[in-house]
XYZ file of C-alpha atoms in Angstrom:
710
model
C 0.431 -0.215 0.033
C 3.061 2.676 0.269
C 5.109 4.314 -1.903
C 8.231 5.975 -2.727
C 7.284 7.881 -6.321
C 7.682 11.209 -5.342
C 11.200 10.893 -3.662
C 13.946 9.753 -6.736
C 13.737 5.534 -6.669
C 17.551 4.961 -6.043
C 17.687 7.342 -2.494
C 14.373 5.673 -1.161
C 16.235 2.307 -2.162
C 19.236 3.149 -0.526
C 17.514 4.789 2.604
C 16.401 1.302 2.748
C 19.108 -1.051 1.518
C 21.038 1.086 4.794
C 18.584 0.103 6.774
C 18.884 -3.328 6.157
C 22.762 -3.449 6.757
C 22.366 -1.238 9.797
C 20.139 -3.141 10.961
C 22.002 -6.573 10.547
C 24.860 -4.930 11.729
C 22.834 -4.492 15.218
C 22.019 -7.733 14.893
C 25.435 -8.619 15.290
C 25.625 -6.555 17.993
C 24.399 -7.769 20.187
C 24.328 -11.245 19.637
C 28.274 -10.790 19.884
C 28.761 -8.354 22.833
C 24.956 -7.541 24.376
C 24.045 -8.207 27.835
C 23.557 -12.299 27.691
C 22.068 -11.907 30.941
C 18.834 -8.480 29.657
C 15.840 -10.038 29.390
C 15.040 -8.178 25.771
C 18.206 -9.843 24.197
C 15.852 -12.379 22.258
C 13.760 -9.166 22.038
C 16.248 -7.261 20.359
C 17.511 -9.642 17.851
C 14.577 -10.421 16.608
C 13.179 -6.398 16.592
C 16.816 -5.779 14.383
C 16.315 -9.753 12.081
C 12.451 -8.369 11.190
C 13.980 -5.126 11.062
C 16.292 -6.215 8.133
C 13.330 -7.938 6.500
C 11.375 -5.034 6.188
C 13.739 -2.968 4.644
C 15.240 -5.523 2.789
C 11.657 -6.177 1.850
C 10.404 -2.459 0.295
C 13.969 -3.436 -1.661
C 13.019 -6.181 -3.562
C 9.713 -6.366 -4.405
C 8.792 -1.390 -5.001
C 5.891 -0.331 -3.416
C 2.500 -1.658 -2.457
C 3.708 -5.177 -2.191
C 1.555 -7.407 0.070
C 4.949 -8.237 1.320
C 5.935 -5.188 2.867
C 3.390 -4.797 4.851
C 3.347 -9.084 6.523
C 7.042 -7.314 7.194
C 6.111 -4.342 8.595
C 3.267 -6.520 10.892
C 6.704 -8.693 11.808
C 8.482 -5.616 12.636
C 5.828 -3.726 14.726
C 5.165 -6.689 16.050
C 8.443 -7.280 16.885
C 9.223 -4.658 19.290
C 6.118 -4.977 20.579
C 7.693 -7.344 21.768
C 10.436 -6.111 22.951
C 9.046 -3.092 24.564
C 7.016 -6.559 26.572
C 10.522 -8.040 27.644
C 11.381 -4.624 29.567
C 8.464 -4.509 30.953
C 9.127 -7.821 32.755
C 12.537 -7.558 33.611
C 12.746 -7.678 37.101
C 11.889 -11.192 37.084
C 7.980 -11.731 38.561
C 5.947 -13.118 36.587
C 3.657 -10.575 38.668
C 5.573 -7.211 37.179
C 3.699 -8.340 33.561
C 0.102 -8.344 35.094
C -0.083 -4.266 34.490
C 1.601 -4.353 30.867
C -0.349 -7.484 28.811
C -4.760 -6.213 28.461
C -2.409 -3.313 26.517
C 0.734 -5.816 25.072
C -2.415 -8.788 23.601
C -4.934 -5.356 22.184
C -1.877 -3.489 20.407
C -0.228 -6.987 18.826
C -4.106 -7.474 17.690
C -4.607 -4.856 16.216
C -1.336 -5.167 14.202
C -2.726 -7.744 13.456
C -5.989 -6.299 11.695
C -3.574 -5.455 8.616
C -3.377 -8.318 7.368
C -6.665 -9.283 7.094
C -6.892 -5.347 5.466
C -4.414 -7.347 2.642
C -7.310 -10.127 1.977
C -10.364 -7.697 1.701
C -8.426 -5.908 -0.308
C -7.325 -7.960 -2.742
C -11.183 -9.638 -2.420
C -12.168 -5.976 -3.793
C -10.193 -6.088 -6.317
C -9.905 -2.740 -7.334
C -12.465 -0.916 -6.011
C -12.367 2.647 -5.091
C -14.434 2.786 -2.066
C -13.268 -0.580 -1.286
C -9.196 1.727 -1.562
C -10.102 4.114 0.379
C -12.000 2.911 3.010
C -8.769 -0.326 3.531
C -6.018 3.064 2.904
C -7.995 4.562 5.504
C -8.399 1.807 7.352
C -4.676 0.395 8.190
C -3.608 4.333 8.982
C -6.387 4.298 11.955
C -5.118 0.785 13.072
C -1.067 2.164 12.582
C -2.032 5.048 14.623
C -3.417 3.907 17.377
C -0.261 1.225 17.626
C 1.644 3.590 17.901
C -0.186 5.840 20.425
C -0.066 2.449 22.546
C 2.943 2.066 22.596
C 3.657 5.337 23.229
C 2.260 5.064 26.572
C 3.675 2.163 26.555
C 7.264 2.997 26.542
C 5.742 6.070 29.021
C 4.892 4.515 31.547
C 7.757 2.151 31.279
C 10.634 4.736 31.784
C 8.692 6.518 34.563
C 7.669 3.808 36.762
C 11.233 2.421 36.485
C 13.776 2.985 38.989
C 16.377 6.209 38.757
C 18.977 3.892 38.347
C 17.518 1.257 36.171
C 16.391 4.073 33.520
C 19.822 4.256 32.829
C 19.627 0.645 31.226
C 16.705 1.989 29.158
C 17.942 4.781 27.187
C 18.760 3.822 24.455
C 16.770 1.226 24.061
C 13.751 2.933 24.616
C 14.555 6.092 22.430
C 15.092 3.946 19.716
C 11.349 3.079 20.281
C 9.976 5.718 20.720
C 11.637 7.149 17.909
C 10.473 4.507 15.584
C 6.702 5.058 16.321
C 6.770 8.640 16.906
C 7.992 8.003 13.136
C 5.099 5.992 12.197
C 2.633 8.403 14.557
C 3.784 11.715 11.983
C 3.908 9.801 9.236
C 0.497 7.542 9.774
C -1.654 11.248 10.864
C 0.013 12.476 7.459
C -1.499 9.943 5.301
C -5.047 9.613 6.807
C -5.122 13.712 7.173
C -3.706 13.826 3.206
C -5.731 10.845 1.961
C -1.805 9.028 0.059
C 1.330 8.200 1.683
C 4.098 11.271 2.362
C 6.402 10.032 -0.057
C 9.092 11.481 1.065
C 8.897 10.686 4.871
C 8.202 6.800 3.079
C 11.087 6.907 1.146
C 12.720 8.453 4.628
C 11.803 5.570 6.688
C 14.282 2.705 6.666
C 17.132 4.384 6.347
C 15.466 5.460 11.010
C 15.031 2.252 11.641
C 18.365 1.462 10.885
C 19.191 3.888 12.818
C 16.997 3.143 15.443
C 17.916 0.250 15.313
C 21.153 0.240 16.104
C 20.401 2.407 19.296
C 19.130 -1.053 20.373
C 22.178 -2.628 20.065
C 24.530 0.252 21.768
C 21.895 -0.166 24.719
C 21.549 -4.259 24.803
C 25.222 -4.298 26.103
C 24.355 -3.081 29.538
C 26.181 -3.986 32.775
C 22.664 -4.999 34.496
C 19.423 -6.297 34.636
C 17.449 -5.473 37.394
C 14.509 -3.297 35.550
C 12.061 -2.777 38.208
C 8.933 -1.129 37.364
C 6.759 0.347 39.641
C 3.368 2.082 37.809
C 1.247 4.349 39.684
C -1.697 3.488 39.546
C -3.225 6.827 38.851
C -0.762 6.628 35.186
C -2.272 3.000 33.934
C -5.754 4.053 34.794
C -5.466 7.313 32.363
C -3.095 5.202 29.935
C -5.880 2.966 29.582
C -9.211 5.490 29.418
C -6.434 6.904 26.626
C -7.104 3.146 24.877
C -10.330 2.973 25.691
C -11.569 6.649 24.340
C -9.258 5.721 20.188
C -10.929 2.514 20.003
C -13.873 3.816 21.164
C -13.106 6.124 18.726
C -12.193 3.555 15.820
C -14.847 1.579 16.498
C -17.366 5.136 15.234
C -15.546 5.739 12.920
C -15.038 1.847 10.694
C -18.475 1.312 11.578
C -19.962 4.492 9.841
C -17.154 3.718 6.641
C -19.196 0.701 6.499
C -22.680 1.823 6.748
C -21.431 4.114 4.202
C -20.753 0.963 1.592
C -25.052 1.209 1.427
C -25.332 4.352 -0.043
C -27.544 6.170 -0.907
C -30.522 8.426 2.037
C -30.063 4.893 3.668
C -26.834 5.075 4.172
C -26.530 8.567 5.434
C -29.384 7.503 8.450
C -27.427 4.612 8.995
C -24.393 7.283 10.192
C -27.408 8.997 11.872
C -28.615 7.308 13.715
C -25.693 5.027 15.188
C -24.478 8.304 16.286
C -26.723 9.126 18.313
C -26.760 5.950 19.245
C -22.725 5.916 20.375
C -23.193 9.521 22.068
C -25.771 8.645 24.381
C -24.950 5.505 25.017
C -20.726 7.061 25.905
C -23.030 9.699 28.561
C -24.908 7.403 29.617
C -22.328 4.052 30.193
C -19.500 6.485 31.342
C -20.468 8.561 34.203
C -22.582 5.478 36.027
C -20.934 4.917 39.598
C -21.680 1.281 39.471
C -19.859 1.352 36.238
C -17.389 3.259 38.108
C -16.872 0.902 40.247
C -16.775 -2.038 38.300
C -14.127 -0.125 35.858
C -12.212 -0.052 38.868
C -12.355 -3.813 40.726
C -11.304 -5.486 37.459
C -8.372 -2.838 36.441
C -6.974 -3.679 39.805
C -7.888 -7.580 39.867
C -6.130 -8.182 36.488
C -3.842 -6.007 36.131
C -1.148 -5.209 40.026
C 0.303 -7.076 42.094
C -1.888 -5.687 45.707
C -5.348 -4.402 45.409
C -4.389 -1.622 47.428
C -2.012 1.481 46.601
C -1.092 1.745 50.209
C 0.189 5.602 49.849
C -2.570 6.735 48.378
C -4.389 4.898 50.928
C -2.809 6.336 53.737
C -2.619 10.093 52.318
C -6.210 9.414 51.823
C -6.609 8.284 55.390
C -4.603 10.897 57.507
C -7.198 13.694 54.522
C -10.095 11.897 55.784
C -9.331 11.354 60.243
C -7.743 14.560 60.788
C -10.000 17.392 58.451
C -11.788 18.811 61.657
C -14.807 20.973 60.950
C -15.310 22.305 57.653
C -17.290 25.494 56.629
C -18.960 22.847 54.876
C -22.512 20.558 56.383
C -21.109 17.585 54.806
C -18.061 17.288 56.829
C -19.115 19.492 59.863
C -18.606 15.540 62.029
C -17.147 14.613 65.003
C -14.431 11.985 65.159
C -16.382 8.717 65.524
C -17.842 9.531 61.617
C -14.741 10.307 60.282
C -13.217 7.588 62.204
C -16.249 5.598 59.966
C -15.410 7.693 56.765
C -11.780 6.488 57.086
C -11.518 2.593 57.504
C -14.542 2.781 55.120
C -13.120 4.341 52.448
C -10.525 1.780 51.851
C -13.035 -1.125 51.752
C -15.579 0.886 49.350
C -18.137 0.073 51.877
C -21.198 3.206 51.371
C -22.339 3.367 54.475
C -20.581 1.729 58.316
C -20.990 1.525 61.829
C -18.798 2.602 65.108
C -19.871 0.259 68.829
C -17.831 0.970 71.638
C -18.237 -0.537 74.876
C -18.830 0.505 77.814
C -18.633 -0.049 81.312
C -19.815 -3.810 81.335
C -17.729 -4.302 78.571
C -20.849 -4.595 75.886
C -20.538 -2.801 73.001
C -23.374 0.460 72.035
C -23.507 1.955 69.309
C -21.856 5.579 69.748
C -21.986 6.574 66.061
C -23.170 5.722 62.001
C -22.406 7.394 58.517
C -24.310 7.471 56.491
C -26.692 4.093 57.472
C -29.957 5.640 58.816
C -31.786 3.084 58.015
C -30.228 -0.125 59.797
C -31.911 -0.679 62.953
C -29.248 -1.040 66.253
C -30.278 -2.636 69.498
C -29.110 -0.711 72.880
C -26.665 -3.244 73.976
C -25.831 -4.474 70.159
C -22.513 -6.381 71.389
C -22.459 -8.965 74.688
C -19.469 -9.080 76.847
C -18.087 -11.927 75.011
C -17.989 -10.954 72.357
C -16.137 -7.614 73.324
C -13.525 -9.732 74.676
C -13.378 -12.323 71.625
C -12.313 -9.678 69.747
C -9.995 -8.351 72.004
C -8.309 -12.000 72.099
C -7.781 -12.707 68.997
C -8.024 -9.090 66.876
C -9.405 -10.916 64.560
C -11.668 -9.429 61.877
C -15.017 -10.283 61.256
C -16.206 -11.541 57.831
C -19.894 -11.000 58.294
C -20.471 -13.518 54.833
C -18.833 -17.019 56.967
C -20.764 -15.872 59.509
C -23.376 -16.082 57.810
C -21.673 -20.074 56.466
C -21.100 -20.812 59.650
C -17.460 -20.450 59.196
C -16.187 -19.844 62.765
C -12.436 -19.342 63.154
C -12.158 -18.606 67.625
C -15.869 -19.857 68.561
C -17.632 -16.510 67.504
C -20.299 -17.982 65.903
C -22.346 -18.200 68.774
C -22.053 -14.066 70.099
C -22.376 -12.186 67.130
C -25.992 -10.219 67.593
C -29.083 -12.292 65.537
C -28.856 -8.215 63.689
C -25.934 -8.211 62.819
C -25.547 -11.876 60.989
C -29.552 -10.303 59.729
C -28.264 -7.400 58.321
C -27.314 -8.798 54.779
C -25.483 -5.003 53.837
C -23.474 -5.850 56.729
C -20.780 -7.081 54.965
C -17.339 -6.755 57.712
C -16.919 -6.130 61.782
C -13.875 -4.791 62.381
C -12.420 -4.113 66.115
C -10.023 -1.300 66.968
C -6.746 -2.433 69.212
C -5.076 -0.202 70.842
C -2.567 -1.784 73.799
C -4.216 -5.072 73.612
C -7.656 -3.387 74.952
C -10.514 -2.788 72.897
C -11.526 0.278 71.653
C -14.249 0.236 69.967
C -15.653 -2.125 66.821
C -16.613 -0.636 63.830
C -19.146 -3.107 61.145
C -18.935 -1.768 57.492
C -21.493 -1.865 54.697
C -21.372 -4.211 51.786
C -19.180 -2.697 48.488
C -21.933 -1.862 45.799
C -19.308 -4.115 43.649
C -19.368 -7.329 45.414
C -17.074 -8.962 46.083
C -14.990 -10.844 48.500
C -12.697 -9.824 51.241
C -8.878 -11.717 50.965
C -5.952 -11.108 52.924
C -4.787 -8.169 52.148
C -8.256 -6.212 53.161
C -7.460 -7.674 56.524
C -3.785 -6.641 56.638
C -4.492 -3.327 55.640
C -7.492 -3.097 57.941
C -6.356 -4.482 61.084
C -3.494 -2.251 60.441
C -5.851 0.826 60.334
C -8.029 -0.637 63.083
C -5.222 0.127 65.639
C -4.288 3.552 64.263
C -7.883 4.234 65.054
C -8.039 3.017 67.938
C -5.235 5.162 69.079
C -6.593 8.548 68.204
C -9.767 7.913 69.710
C -8.232 6.028 72.816
C -6.489 9.830 72.454
C -9.775 12.111 72.207
C -11.316 9.567 75.075
C -8.076 10.690 77.462
C -8.112 14.240 76.674
C -11.697 14.114 77.265
C -11.220 12.870 80.710
C -8.790 14.786 81.423
C -10.454 17.751 81.213
C -13.211 16.021 82.969
C -10.427 15.525 86.163
C -9.548 19.408 85.288
C -13.190 20.383 86.418
C -12.634 18.557 89.062
C -10.389 19.601 90.292
C -11.700 23.693 89.480
C -15.036 21.686 92.078
C -12.393 20.612 94.594
C -10.225 23.916 94.510
C -13.378 25.653 95.441
C -14.426 23.444 98.516
C -10.360 23.348 99.095
C -10.730 27.274 99.596
C -13.978 26.957 101.487
C -12.520 24.102 104.020
C -9.291 26.554 104.524
C -11.764 29.711 105.663
C -13.734 27.568 107.258
C -10.420 25.948 109.694
C -9.959 30.153 110.210
C -12.966 30.072 111.285
C -12.438 27.416 114.021
C -9.425 28.382 114.965
C -10.445 31.928 116.002
C -13.373 30.484 117.392
C -11.501 27.518 119.505
C -8.949 30.190 120.613
C -11.743 32.650 121.632
C -13.193 30.073 123.857
C -10.084 29.201 125.632
C -10.234 32.614 126.377
C -13.816 32.937 127.705
C -12.992 30.686 130.325
C -10.785 33.234 131.194
C -12.069 36.017 131.031
C -15.152 35.206 130.961
C -16.489 37.631 134.009
C -14.321 40.615 132.606
C -17.628 43.111 130.082
C -14.661 43.958 127.873
C -14.067 41.093 127.041
C -18.027 39.801 126.428
C -18.066 42.146 124.222
C -14.888 42.019 121.969
C -16.376 37.741 121.805
C -19.781 39.194 120.642
C -18.055 41.257 117.692
C -15.878 37.991 116.878
C -18.658 35.783 116.615
C -21.082 38.370 114.723
C -17.831 38.915 112.066
C -17.720 34.729 112.554
C -21.536 34.010 111.871
C -20.831 36.808 108.304
C -18.133 35.453 107.442
C -19.402 32.123 107.231
C -22.302 33.117 105.787
C -20.071 34.580 102.866
C -18.631 31.568 102.265
C -21.556 30.231 99.970
C -21.736 33.997 98.095
C -17.630 33.240 97.032
C -17.716 29.446 96.297
C -18.901 30.153 92.983
C -16.306 32.884 92.359
C -13.359 31.464 92.681
C -11.600 29.927 89.806
C -14.974 31.220 87.648
C -12.866 33.943 86.129
C -15.237 37.126 87.530
C -13.480 40.104 87.720
C -13.187 42.537 90.667
C -15.198 45.797 91.086
C -11.640 47.859 92.072
C -13.220 50.892 94.053
C -11.122 53.400 96.403
C -10.402 51.979 99.826
C -8.847 52.973 103.515
C -5.709 50.569 103.720
C -5.632 52.079 106.989
C -9.086 50.828 108.154
C -8.491 48.019 105.804
C -5.778 47.582 109.137
C -8.511 48.152 111.536
C -10.846 46.064 110.964
C -9.100 42.504 110.596
C -6.653 44.301 114.111
C -10.731 43.681 115.318
C -10.749 40.575 114.053
C -9.080 38.658 116.247
C -8.954 40.607 118.397
C -10.111 38.611 121.551
C -8.025 35.974 120.522
C -4.414 36.633 119.142
C -2.810 39.970 119.247
C -2.787 41.770 116.438
C -1.479 45.553 116.140
C -1.034 47.911 114.057
C 1.690 50.193 114.182
C 1.388 52.595 111.928
C -1.749 54.241 110.160
C -1.502 56.385 107.506
C -4.078 57.642 105.670
C -3.749 55.990 101.684
C -6.355 55.157 99.997
C -6.179 51.929 97.811
C -7.853 50.368 94.266
C -9.461 47.712 95.521
C -12.194 44.903 96.470
C -12.607 46.099 100.280
C -14.214 41.568 100.633
C -11.571 40.520 98.579
C -8.233 42.651 99.940
C -8.844 41.396 103.427
C -9.867 38.305 103.064
C -6.760 38.211 101.413
C -4.876 39.621 104.405
C -6.455 37.550 106.791
C -5.334 34.256 105.276
C -2.088 36.125 105.810
C -2.097 36.994 109.298
C -4.145 33.448 110.324
C -0.619 32.544 108.297
C 1.878 34.671 110.970
C -0.131 33.610 113.693
C -0.499 29.865 112.804
C 3.356 30.377 113.133
C 4.081 32.665 116.302
C 3.803 31.196 119.522
C 1.002 32.275 122.195
C 1.824 35.159 123.341
C 3.678 36.145 119.840
C 1.697 39.819 118.473
C 1.603 40.219 114.691
C 2.305 43.384 113.244
C 0.513 45.412 111.255
C 1.950 48.437 108.751
C 0.183 50.950 106.437
C 2.262 53.514 104.560
C 2.250 55.036 101.157
C 4.915 55.931 98.792
C 4.608 57.061 94.886
C 1.659 55.852 93.296
C 1.135 52.924 95.867
C -0.451 51.525 99.469
C 1.638 49.186 101.191
C 0.495 46.886 104.486
C 2.922 44.524 106.462
C 2.256 41.932 108.470
C 4.811 40.832 110.188
C 5.418 38.037 113.412
C 8.986 36.399 115.318
C 7.340 32.840 114.462
C 9.835 30.031 113.228
C 9.712 31.314 109.576
C 10.379 28.954 106.152
C 13.264 28.087 104.533
C 14.207 29.632 100.838
C 13.815 26.180 99.419
C 9.691 26.983 100.416
C 9.342 30.288 99.482
C 10.791 29.450 96.199
C 9.564 26.241 95.185
C 6.326 26.059 97.182
C 4.564 29.008 99.322
C 2.778 30.028 96.784
C 1.079 26.271 95.128
C -1.404 25.433 95.934
C -2.372 21.951 98.653
C 1.912 22.786 99.368
C 1.918 23.520 103.485
C 5.092 23.782 105.869
C 2.352 23.510 108.695
C 1.049 19.391 109.999
C -2.425 19.055 108.471
C -2.235 22.293 106.148
C -3.960 22.815 103.201
C -1.802 25.409 101.722
C -4.966 27.826 100.312
C -3.705 30.580 101.813
C -0.400 32.067 100.851
C -1.362 31.250 97.045
C -5.431 32.163 97.076
C -3.963 35.441 98.706
C -1.467 35.965 96.240
C -4.561 35.581 93.440
C -6.513 37.529 94.643
C -4.306 40.523 95.498
C -3.303 40.062 91.285
C -6.123 40.022 90.737
C -6.770 43.886 91.709
C -3.980 44.493 89.844
C -1.575 44.525 93.316
C 1.705 42.390 94.844
C 2.519 40.064 97.868
C 6.901 39.771 98.649
C 8.009 38.228 101.335
C 10.844 38.219 103.410
C 11.634 35.659 105.407
C 14.246 34.221 107.954
C 14.474 30.738 110.237
C 13.414 31.014 113.702
C 13.966 33.984 113.000
C 10.043 35.817 111.394
C 8.392 36.280 108.125
C 7.425 39.802 106.821
C 4.669 39.394 104.141
C 4.483 43.105 102.059
C 0.844 43.163 99.989
C 0.968 46.596 97.579
C -1.858 47.709 96.106
C -1.372 51.159 93.422
C -3.898 54.909 94.308
C -5.934 55.724 92.862
C -3.732 58.185 90.759
C -1.749 55.607 89.250
C -5.618 54.477 87.695
C -5.936 58.236 86.562
C -2.040 58.201 84.730
C -3.766 55.484 82.564
C -6.037 57.116 80.994
C -4.969 60.424 80.506
C -0.305 59.970 79.325
C 1.471 62.387 79.588
C 3.439 64.366 77.258
C 6.983 64.987 77.447
C 6.440 68.551 79.962
C 4.398 66.324 82.511
C 1.020 68.151 81.376
C -1.991 65.467 81.249
C -3.731 65.662 77.986
C -6.798 66.434 77.760
């Protein structure tokens, strides 16, 4: 069918003769110096021989001979065999799975060329038949070239970095041959005839490419590893499917054209419409896509799962969190179900978790609103079995009576009777059952295999760690709430203890001074204050740790000191040694409570007759009140690491609350507490609070010449 009449006949013959010589030399080079361990060695020898035969036939029989087309078919089959052997160069039969269907399809397409020769010979010289066979032949050659180039791309992209150097020369040669053919036959199809110049140079190019194949045949290594990505494979198959679809459309419409007249045109229109409708209705179907995906994975890949992609999708799903999209605004439990369901293409799932009695209860569901789950979804025996064996239950095996670890008698009826329930995956964390996920049956029916079990077991362990971590965080939050409540109660108990100490001291002194009218008057004042203090404790209980802002106002610090002196009158001696008129910003009740804590600590550290002294003074923009005792004092280590820490006390039976609460109250009012102490000598607490002028200065910044800015 091909010819080179437009090129000088002798020049074309010389090109094909040179191609034959170069191909023979390349074959001899491979046989003599080629690496005998390369799996593509035999195919490369056959390819060089086929190229030489094709070139020789082109010289011997002339343009348009059937022998040339048969030789071209053998040449392409040999080149396809080289590609096939390069794919299988890792020595494992499983590596051939991704390429076998494509190789087989290309070989079948190439073998259609001799069929066209027979059709052409039987039809004689009918112009319509000759035109159809020409167009179909060029389309078939284009399809073979495209398929071979796609395979070569996948071969190079999927090979290891070290293997690419080994296949580069063979890959360049094969790509050059098929790229040249693709351009040649595309131009022929569009122009209606073969370009004679390109046809004439085709033999020389083939000989040069055979030399490149020989150059790459003596690589030192044969350990190629093909690692095709699933995305590349599916895209390549999609291209081949689309190309085959277009080819079928062209062949059928051309065949219908033979009918002639209006019937041919109507038949072509009807077929095109039906083909387009079938493509639109068939390809977008989720069920069809799922069937294609399962079928391709089953027959083209060594492993069912692309573990890298599955792991990335799993982490994205679990770690997605809340989103503005309502479809993704799900809890961790729902995301956990979805993450494991996506792996097996399950459309829905349930999460069961053990309760305090080890019974499984429904915790969350994802896309499965129709299934009825009882309150006790599984008894403790099922939980124990899952925890002990970490066995993934294939519910189809359960329904068929297959028993591995005695699980048949423990699987609840609602689970075995639900036909949509497919598998039960236990979530084990440190040999403890955190939960179990029930997966719905995939849309494409299939059985669970060892690869499903291995992946689901690993993913289940990872999900169990996430769920256990969330449970631990929730437990910490609950413990924090209880700790806050206990802290409030500790403050109240500390205040009650202080009041009890005052009343006890007052009771002891009453036995000695009951007849003294002044003592009785002081005792009544003390009892009234204690009663008021007890009544205020309940109101103060909700304030501790609630984060409420104290209402500060101007307070006479000397008056507060005098009130504290009067409060302890009749008990332990408390004296105010200095009364400077100082007004500070504070909350009266909170300030008094903080000072009472400090005074009570000073009393506890002092002897019965050792007085505690208060001193009120002013210094610039702050006011001071000092509490001084001559008690036992404290060590520097305790002051540094324990004095202001809650629940740490140097006193026998102490709560360790007083100094901590005093500091927190003073800090909330914008003040601070400092301490000076020495063991065996005593302690001085100094409370510093801002005066009202300090607040006004904050509200009205000063200019550089210290004038207020209005």
